[in-house]
Amino acid sequence: MHGIYLVTDQTLCLGRPLASIVADAVRAGIACVQLREKTASTRKFLNQALALKPVLASAGIPLIINDRVDIALAAGADGVHLGQSDMPYDAARRLMGSNAIIGLSVETWADVEAAQNLDVAYLGVSPVFATPTKTDTRSPWGLDGLARIRAYSRHSLVAIGGLNAANAKEIIRAGADAVAVVSAICSAEDPFTAARNLVHCFDSSTDKET
Amino acid sequence: MHGIYLVTDQTLCLGRPLASIVADAVRAGIACVQLREKTASTRKFLNQALALKPVLASAGIPLIINDRVDIALAAGADGVHLGQSDMPYDAARRLMGSNAIIGLSVETWADVEAAQNLDVAYLGVSPVFATPTKTDTRSPWGLDGLARIRAYSRHSLVAIGGLNAANAKEIIRAGADAVAVVSAICSAEDPFTAARNLVHCFDSSTDKET
């Protein structure tokens, strides 16, 4: 996982269709989309996933489903993102198969240690900074926490929580392989430009750092 | 599907563990348990299903999961119950396999007609009477509606909504193959006795009617 990772939130799209925001972000060069629906019915969640799938597939961008293995399987998504209150990794891997992308949020150091032996595609370092988008998470890792995980973990790290073009550079410097954003794209006045700025920021940071 | 069908609701168990109420109902001779969790996390829902599975399996009683195909697959449950806002039947059948029990709620006559060509194990006729337990459903079918579905449908009918020992007999007379209850067992002072009364009521009604 490498680049800008869009996590969707329909409620933060300012009334605009999620599909159009995702399409803008895809045009701007993001690396991955995680579809997150915390209140939608299964039917609506599935329909949203089915609508996004061809757009992302034709752009070669993986579609990751938040939490719901059933939605991922029914929509032919590329993977699932698991939080610590979601299905355990082993059960999800068994259902999703060996080729699926499985990401895992880590909120405590114990989570980071436990993930070391799991065949996850990435760890979601959550949250790096305090954010109003997610209210059910632990205290923020901060840049120090992110750097500490980077030093310890064998996994790719996707940083999430309060991230935007203004702080992406320091996040990458602290060890993030990908920068996940929600409102920085979903709530942007111009989602395409916002996504493009993030992508440029990511690309220039990694060019200079590596 | 034939007999008393318990639909769980942890919030209606008056603080008692769901597992103990299910165990009481199993001892009393119920025919089926549908685990329904509308607010629990995936992890908690799955753990509840895993906890109930051996109790039910050893009694030869199917465990049906409400809505969530992923929970059903991960827990090795016998089937899923689908509402009209849940995963479409075809997608659920594909994921669950040909042996799974798939039940489907019908809330309108169009639902009843559409279900005629589906290989569902039963239709959940929902709600028969108005009930505070489910607040997201259409207007009640009533006994007339239930009888009309009985005359038309090729499927087994599980009646749900406001059902208890006082009205089970007329429900069966109107054509129900099974009587689903929530609070009549979950909220009963003595769930075992409540379930046993329902089972006796069902058995005596079907003995006399057939």
Short mmCIF file of C-alpha atoms in Angstrom, two decimals, chain A residues 106-200:
data_model
loop_
_atom_site.label_atom_id
_atom_site.label_comp_id
_atom_site.label_asym_id
_atom_site.label_seq_id
_atom_site.Cartn_x
_atom_site.Cartn_y
_atom_site.Cartn_z
CA VAL A 106 -4.03 -0.84 15.30
CA GLU A 107 -5.06 1.35 18.20
CA THR A 108 -2.74 0.06 20.93
CA TRP A 109 0.78 -1.29 21.11
CA ALA A 110 -0.66 -4.72 21.90
CA ASP A 111 -2.51 -4.53 18.57
CA VAL A 112 0.77 -3.75 16.80
CA GLU A 113 2.52 -6.72 18.42
CA ALA A 114 -0.36 -9.09 17.74
CA ALA A 115 -0.40 -8.06 14.07
CA GLN A 116 3.26 -8.96 13.58
CA ASN A 117 2.40 -12.61 12.91
CA LEU A 118 -0.60 -11.92 10.71
CA ASP A 119 -0.44 -11.85 6.93
CA VAL A 120 -2.06 -8.42 6.65
CA ALA A 121 -1.42 -6.14 3.68
CA TYR A 122 -1.01 -3.12 5.93
CA LEU A 123 -1.66 -1.73 9.37
CA GLY A 124 -4.00 1.21 9.69
CA VAL A 125 -2.32 3.44 12.27
CA SER A 126 -5.43 4.95 13.78
CA PRO A 127 -5.73 7.72 14.66
CA VAL A 128 -2.46 9.57 14.14
CA PHE A 129 -4.04 12.86 15.15
CA ALA A 130 -7.33 13.57 16.89
CA THR A 131 -10.18 13.81 14.42
CA PRO A 132 -13.91 14.38 14.53
CA THR A 133 -14.41 11.80 11.72
CA LYS A 134 -13.88 8.80 13.95
CA THR A 135 -15.12 9.09 17.49
CA ASP A 136 -14.75 5.47 18.60
CA THR A 137 -10.98 5.26 18.66
CA ARG A 138 -8.33 5.43 21.35
CA SER A 139 -5.97 8.30 22.01
CA PRO A 140 -3.94 9.45 18.98
CA TRP A 141 -0.58 7.82 18.17
CA GLY A 142 1.03 11.11 17.16
CA LEU A 143 4.11 11.28 14.98
CA ASP A 144 6.19 9.62 17.71
CA GLY A 145 3.83 6.66 17.92
CA LEU A 146 3.83 6.28 14.16
CA ALA A 147 7.64 6.31 14.11
CA ARG A 148 7.73 3.74 16.91
CA ILE A 149 5.43 1.42 14.95
CA ARG A 150 7.56 1.96 11.83
CA ALA A 151 10.68 0.89 13.72
CA TYR A 152 9.01 -2.26 15.05
CA SER A 153 6.54 -3.52 12.47
CA ARG A 154 7.25 -5.57 9.37
CA HIS A 155 4.02 -4.29 7.78
CA SER A 156 3.17 -1.49 5.40
CA LEU A 157 1.67 1.42 7.37
CA VAL A 158 -1.38 3.42 6.37
CA ALA A 159 -1.70 6.47 8.60
CA ILE A 160 -5.21 7.80 9.27
CA GLY A 161 -6.78 10.44 11.46
CA GLY A 162 -6.67 14.19 10.96
CA LEU A 163 -4.50 13.97 7.85
CA ASN A 164 -4.44 16.48 5.00
CA ALA A 165 -2.09 18.18 2.54
CA ALA A 166 -0.68 20.34 5.34
CA ASN A 167 0.62 17.46 7.45
CA ALA A 168 1.08 14.65 4.90
CA LYS A 169 4.79 15.36 4.53
CA GLU A 170 5.61 14.90 8.21
CA ILE A 171 3.46 11.77 8.28
CA ILE A 172 5.48 10.24 5.48
CA ARG A 173 8.71 11.31 7.13
CA ALA A 174 7.57 9.55 10.31
CA GLY A 175 7.21 6.32 8.37
CA ALA A 176 3.80 6.09 6.71
CA ASP A 177 3.68 4.19 3.42
CA ALA A 178 0.27 5.61 2.65
CA VAL A 179 -1.78 8.53 3.85
CA ALA A 180 -5.47 7.87 4.44
CA VAL A 181 -7.90 10.76 4.29
CA VAL A 182 -11.64 11.13 4.69
CA SER A 183 -12.84 14.72 4.91
CA ALA A 184 -9.72 16.14 3.17
CA ILE A 185 -11.24 14.75 -0.04
CA CYS A 186 -14.90 13.97 0.76
CA SER A 187 -15.60 17.40 2.21
CA ALA A 188 -13.34 19.40 -0.11
CA GLU A 189 -14.96 22.13 -2.17
CA ASP A 190 -13.19 20.62 -5.19
CA PRO A 191 -12.46 16.95 -4.46
CA PHE A 192 -10.40 16.48 -7.63
CA THR A 193 -8.02 19.33 -6.82
CA ALA A 194 -7.84 18.31 -3.18
CA ALA A 195 -6.97 14.75 -4.15
CA ARG A 196 -4.44 15.91 -6.75
CA ASN A 197 -2.73 18.14 -4.19
CA LEU A 198 -2.50 15.22 -1.79
CA VAL A 199 -1.11 12.96 -4.49
CA HIS A 200 1.50 15.58 -5.49
#
